[in-house]
Coordinates of C-alpha atoms and ligand atoms in Angstrom, one line a residue:
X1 CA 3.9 -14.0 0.0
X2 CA 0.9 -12.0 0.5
X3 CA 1.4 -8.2 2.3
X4 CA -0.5 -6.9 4.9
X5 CA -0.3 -3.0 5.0
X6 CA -0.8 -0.9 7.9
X7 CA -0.9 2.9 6.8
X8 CA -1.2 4.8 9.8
X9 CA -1.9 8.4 7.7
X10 CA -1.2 11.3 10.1
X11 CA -1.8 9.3 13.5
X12 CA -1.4 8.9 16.0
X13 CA -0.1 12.6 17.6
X14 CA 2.1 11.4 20.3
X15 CA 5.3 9.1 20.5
X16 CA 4.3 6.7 23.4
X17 CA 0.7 6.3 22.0
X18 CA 2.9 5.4 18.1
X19 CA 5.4 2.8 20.0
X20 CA 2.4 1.7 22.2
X21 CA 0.3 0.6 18.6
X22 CA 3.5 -1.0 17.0
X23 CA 4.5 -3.4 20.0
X24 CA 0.5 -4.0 20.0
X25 CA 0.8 -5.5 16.6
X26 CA 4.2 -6.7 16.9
X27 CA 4.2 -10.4 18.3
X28 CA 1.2 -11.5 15.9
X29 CA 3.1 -9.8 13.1
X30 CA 6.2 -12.1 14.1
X31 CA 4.9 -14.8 14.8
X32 CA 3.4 -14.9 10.9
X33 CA 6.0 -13.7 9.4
X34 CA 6.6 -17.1 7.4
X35 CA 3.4 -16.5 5.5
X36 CA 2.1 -12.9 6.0
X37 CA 4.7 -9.9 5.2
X38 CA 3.5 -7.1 7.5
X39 CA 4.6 -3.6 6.5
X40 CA 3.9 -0.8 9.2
X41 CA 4.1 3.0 7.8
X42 CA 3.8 5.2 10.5
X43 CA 4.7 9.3 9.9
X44 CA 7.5 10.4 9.2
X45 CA 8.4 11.9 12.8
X46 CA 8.2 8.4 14.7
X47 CA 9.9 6.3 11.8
X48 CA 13.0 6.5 13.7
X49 CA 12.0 5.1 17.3
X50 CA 9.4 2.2 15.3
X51 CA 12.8 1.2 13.5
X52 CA 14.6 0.6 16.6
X53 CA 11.7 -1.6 18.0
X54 CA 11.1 -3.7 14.6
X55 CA 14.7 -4.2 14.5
X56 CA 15.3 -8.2 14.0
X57 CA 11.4 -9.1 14.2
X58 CA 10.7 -9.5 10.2
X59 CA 8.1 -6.5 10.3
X60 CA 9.0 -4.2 8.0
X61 CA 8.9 -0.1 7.8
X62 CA 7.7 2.2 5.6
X63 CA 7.3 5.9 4.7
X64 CA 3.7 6.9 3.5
X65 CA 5.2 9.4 0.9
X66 CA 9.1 10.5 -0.6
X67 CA 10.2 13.3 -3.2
X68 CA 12.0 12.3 -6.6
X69 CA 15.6 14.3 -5.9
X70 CA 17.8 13.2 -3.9
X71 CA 18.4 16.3 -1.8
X72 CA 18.4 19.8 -2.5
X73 CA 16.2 23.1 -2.0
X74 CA 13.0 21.7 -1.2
X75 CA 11.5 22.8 2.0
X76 CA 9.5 20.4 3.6
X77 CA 10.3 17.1 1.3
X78 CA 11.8 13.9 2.5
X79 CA 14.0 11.6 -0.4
X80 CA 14.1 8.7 -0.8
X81 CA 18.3 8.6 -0.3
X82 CA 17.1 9.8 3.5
X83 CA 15.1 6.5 3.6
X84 CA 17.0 4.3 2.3
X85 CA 18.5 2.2 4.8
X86 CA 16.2 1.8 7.5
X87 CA 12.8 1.7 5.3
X88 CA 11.9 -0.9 3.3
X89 CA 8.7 0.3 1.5
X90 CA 6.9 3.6 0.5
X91 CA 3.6 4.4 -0.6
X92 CA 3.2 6.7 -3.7
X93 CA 0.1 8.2 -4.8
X94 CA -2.0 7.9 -2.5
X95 CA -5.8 9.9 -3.2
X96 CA -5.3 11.9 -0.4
X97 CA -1.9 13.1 -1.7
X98 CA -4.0 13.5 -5.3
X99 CA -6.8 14.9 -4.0
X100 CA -5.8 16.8 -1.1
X101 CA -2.4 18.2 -2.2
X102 CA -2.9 18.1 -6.1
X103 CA -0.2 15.2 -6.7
X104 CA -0.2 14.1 -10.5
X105 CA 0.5 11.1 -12.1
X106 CA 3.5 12.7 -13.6
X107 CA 4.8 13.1 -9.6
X108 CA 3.8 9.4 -8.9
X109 CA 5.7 8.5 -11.4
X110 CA 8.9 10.8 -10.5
X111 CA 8.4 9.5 -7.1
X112 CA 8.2 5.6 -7.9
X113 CA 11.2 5.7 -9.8
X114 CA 13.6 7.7 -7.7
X115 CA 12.3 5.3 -4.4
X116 CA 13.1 2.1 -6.9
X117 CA 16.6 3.7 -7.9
X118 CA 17.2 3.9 -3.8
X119 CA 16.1 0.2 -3.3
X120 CA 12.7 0.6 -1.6
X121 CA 9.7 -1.7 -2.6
X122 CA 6.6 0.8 -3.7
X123 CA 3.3 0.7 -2.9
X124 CA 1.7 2.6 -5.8
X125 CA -1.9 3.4 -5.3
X126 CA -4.4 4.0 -7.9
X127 CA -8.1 4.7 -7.7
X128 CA -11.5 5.8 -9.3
X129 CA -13.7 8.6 -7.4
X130 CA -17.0 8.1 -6.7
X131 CA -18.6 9.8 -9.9
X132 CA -16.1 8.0 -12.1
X133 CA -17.2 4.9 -10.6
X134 CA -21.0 6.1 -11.2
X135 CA -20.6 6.9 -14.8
X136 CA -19.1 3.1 -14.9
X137 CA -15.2 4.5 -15.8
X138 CA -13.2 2.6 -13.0
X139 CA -11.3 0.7 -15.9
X140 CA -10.4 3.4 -17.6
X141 CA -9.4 5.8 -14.8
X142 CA -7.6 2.8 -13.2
X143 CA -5.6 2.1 -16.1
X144 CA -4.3 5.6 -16.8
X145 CA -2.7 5.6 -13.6
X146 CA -1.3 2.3 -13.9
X147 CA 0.5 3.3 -17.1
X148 CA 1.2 7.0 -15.9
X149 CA 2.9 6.0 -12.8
X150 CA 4.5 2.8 -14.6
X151 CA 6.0 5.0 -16.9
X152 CA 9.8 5.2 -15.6
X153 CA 9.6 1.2 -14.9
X154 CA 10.9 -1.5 -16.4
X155 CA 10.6 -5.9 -15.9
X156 CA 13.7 -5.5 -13.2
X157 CA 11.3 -3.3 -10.7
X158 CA 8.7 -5.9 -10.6
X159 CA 9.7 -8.2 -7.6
X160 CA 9.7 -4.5 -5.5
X161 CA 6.4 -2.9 -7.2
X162 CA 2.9 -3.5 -5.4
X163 CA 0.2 -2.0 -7.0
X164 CA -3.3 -1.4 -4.6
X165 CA -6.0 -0.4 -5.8
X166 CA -8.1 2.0 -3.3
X167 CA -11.5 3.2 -4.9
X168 CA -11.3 6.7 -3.3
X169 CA -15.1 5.8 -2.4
X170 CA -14.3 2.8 -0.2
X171 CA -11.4 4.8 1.8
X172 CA -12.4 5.7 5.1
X173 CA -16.0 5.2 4.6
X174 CA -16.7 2.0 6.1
X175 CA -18.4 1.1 2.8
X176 CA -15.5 -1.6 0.8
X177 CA -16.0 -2.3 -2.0
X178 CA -17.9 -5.3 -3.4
X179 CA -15.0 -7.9 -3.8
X180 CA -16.5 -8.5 -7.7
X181 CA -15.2 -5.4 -8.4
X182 CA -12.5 -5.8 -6.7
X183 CA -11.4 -8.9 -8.4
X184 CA -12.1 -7.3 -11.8
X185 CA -10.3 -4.0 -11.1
X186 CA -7.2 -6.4 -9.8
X187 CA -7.7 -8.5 -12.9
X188 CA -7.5 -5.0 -14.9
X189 CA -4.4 -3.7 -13.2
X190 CA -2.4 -7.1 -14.0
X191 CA -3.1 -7.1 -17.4
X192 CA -2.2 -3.2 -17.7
X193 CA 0.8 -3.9 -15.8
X194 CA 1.5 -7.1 -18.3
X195 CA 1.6 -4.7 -20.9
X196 CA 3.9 -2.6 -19.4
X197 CA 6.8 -4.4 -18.7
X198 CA 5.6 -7.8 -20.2
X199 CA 3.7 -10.7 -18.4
X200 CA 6.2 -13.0 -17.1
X201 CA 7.3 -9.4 -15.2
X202 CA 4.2 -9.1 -14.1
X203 CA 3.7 -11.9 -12.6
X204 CA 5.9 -10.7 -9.8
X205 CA 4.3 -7.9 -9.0
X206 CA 1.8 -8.1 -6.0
X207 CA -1.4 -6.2 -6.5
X208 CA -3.6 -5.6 -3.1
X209 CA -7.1 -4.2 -2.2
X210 CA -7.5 -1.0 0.3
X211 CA -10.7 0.6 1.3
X212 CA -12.4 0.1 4.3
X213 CA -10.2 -3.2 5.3
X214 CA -11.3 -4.4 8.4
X215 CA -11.3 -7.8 10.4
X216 CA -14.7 -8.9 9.2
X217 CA -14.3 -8.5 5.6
X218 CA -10.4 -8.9 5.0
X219 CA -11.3 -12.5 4.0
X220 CA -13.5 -11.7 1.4
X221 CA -10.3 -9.9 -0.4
X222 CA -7.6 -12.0 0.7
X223 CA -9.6 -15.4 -0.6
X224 CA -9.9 -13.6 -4.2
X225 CA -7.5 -15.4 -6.7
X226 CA -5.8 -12.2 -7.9
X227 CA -5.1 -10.5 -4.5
X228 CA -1.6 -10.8 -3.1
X229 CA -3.0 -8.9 0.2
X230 CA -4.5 -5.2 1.6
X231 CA -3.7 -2.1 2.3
X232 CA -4.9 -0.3 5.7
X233 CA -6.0 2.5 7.3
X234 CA -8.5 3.1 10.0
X235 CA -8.1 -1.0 11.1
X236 CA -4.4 -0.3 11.5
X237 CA -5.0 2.2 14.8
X238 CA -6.3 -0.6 16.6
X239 CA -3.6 -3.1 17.5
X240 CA -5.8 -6.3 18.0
X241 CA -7.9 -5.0 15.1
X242 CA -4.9 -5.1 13.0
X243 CA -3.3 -8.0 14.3
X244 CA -6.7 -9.9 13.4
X245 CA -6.6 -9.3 10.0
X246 CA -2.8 -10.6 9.8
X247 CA -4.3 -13.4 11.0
X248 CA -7.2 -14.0 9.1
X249 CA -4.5 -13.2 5.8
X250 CA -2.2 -16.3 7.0
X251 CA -5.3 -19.0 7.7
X252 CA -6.4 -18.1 4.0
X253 CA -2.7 -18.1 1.9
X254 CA -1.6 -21.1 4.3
X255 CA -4.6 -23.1 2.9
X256 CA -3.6 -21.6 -1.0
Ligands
LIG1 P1 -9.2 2.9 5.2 O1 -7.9 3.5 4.4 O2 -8.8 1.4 5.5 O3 -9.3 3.7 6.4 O4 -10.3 2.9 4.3 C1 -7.2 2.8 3.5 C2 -6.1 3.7 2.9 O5 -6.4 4.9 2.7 O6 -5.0 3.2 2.5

């Protein structure tokens, strides 16, 4: 089943406006939930109220980061054993947790595991920056982090591993990318990940396209063979925005 991804990043500021945005979304997202798996990862702070409403409706939760321990003297980190339960999915990697807060592939890798090992589904994110993609070394870039943050997984992970590929240039730019590239980059990842932990495994493993994701050009990813669904940002503040590209995601896999 494809997944529709709505990563909120550090939005919105207050509680009513966060339960306001998920009930916006929330009878589209149920009412698909036979062919479209919608995920909703709001911060950390409202994760506990958006729980309480998603309760019994087939949306599912998720956290937008975790540590690798499992508690212990780390000020300011959340583990995974803390979401376990009540969260179904968490992102790892994103770039703005690689760019912004200097997390390395070794940490993605920590943290992919540990959230596996506490029976969460991951949404590993891997990207090339603009000058990388310039210079032409997307592949290359892209499959380093594939096989760094791969690199404490094994064929049993793969029904609970999503891979998306985010080109750090497309994210929040309004500028996707071309869905060629996409579909090449996706193509790339699968094979890396076939590699990994062998291609029957891999098979299971849903890869998805972020970037820029919005109601007018979700179909353009969606329709491409290889892509098992997206990963949102900017689209996801805007309930009917949102539930739109649910939409659009269910017409094209219900015609598969
Ligand atoms: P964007 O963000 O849709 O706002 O480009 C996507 C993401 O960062 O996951």
């Amino acid at each position: 089943m494809p997944l529709v991804a709505a990563n909120w990043k550090m939005n919105p500021n207050d509680a009513g406006d966060a339960l306001d945005l998920v009930r916006g979304v929330l009878s589209v997202a149920r009412g698909h939930a036979d062919r479209v798996e919608v995920a909703i990862f709001p911060p950390f702070p409202w994760l506990l109220s958006i729980s309480e409403v998603l309760a019994e409706s087939g949306v599912k939760l998720g956290a937008q980061d975790c540590f690798w321990e499992t508690s212990g003297a780390y000020t300011g980190e959340v583990s995974p054993a803390m979401l376990k339960g009540w969260c179904d999915w968490v992102i790892i990697g994103h770039s703005e947790r690689r760019i912004v807060l200097g997390e390395t592939d070794e940490m993605v890798a920590k943290k992919t595991v540990a959230a596996l090992g506490c029976d969460m589904g991951v949404i590993m994110c891997v990207g090339d920056r603009i000058e990388q993609y310039e210079a032409g070394s997307s592949d290359q870039v892209v499959e380093a982090q594939v096989t760094a943050g791969l690199a404490n997984c094994s064929a049993d992970d793969s029904a609970r591993l999503v891979i998306a590929y985010e080109p750090v240039w497309a994210i929040g730019t309004g500028k996707s990318a071309d869905p060629e590239h996409a579909y090449r980059t996706m193509r790339l990842i699968r094979r890396v990940v076939g590699d990994l932990i062998g291609a029957g495994a891999a098979k299971k493993v849903r890869v998805l396209y972020g970037g820029s994701v919005n109601s007018s050009n979700v179909e353009s990813f969606v329709e491409l063979p290889l892509c098992d669904g997206v990963l949102v940002g900017g689209a996801s503040l805007d309930a009917a925005e949102f539930a739109h590209i649910v939409k659009v995601t269910a017409e094209v896999y219900g015609h598969r």
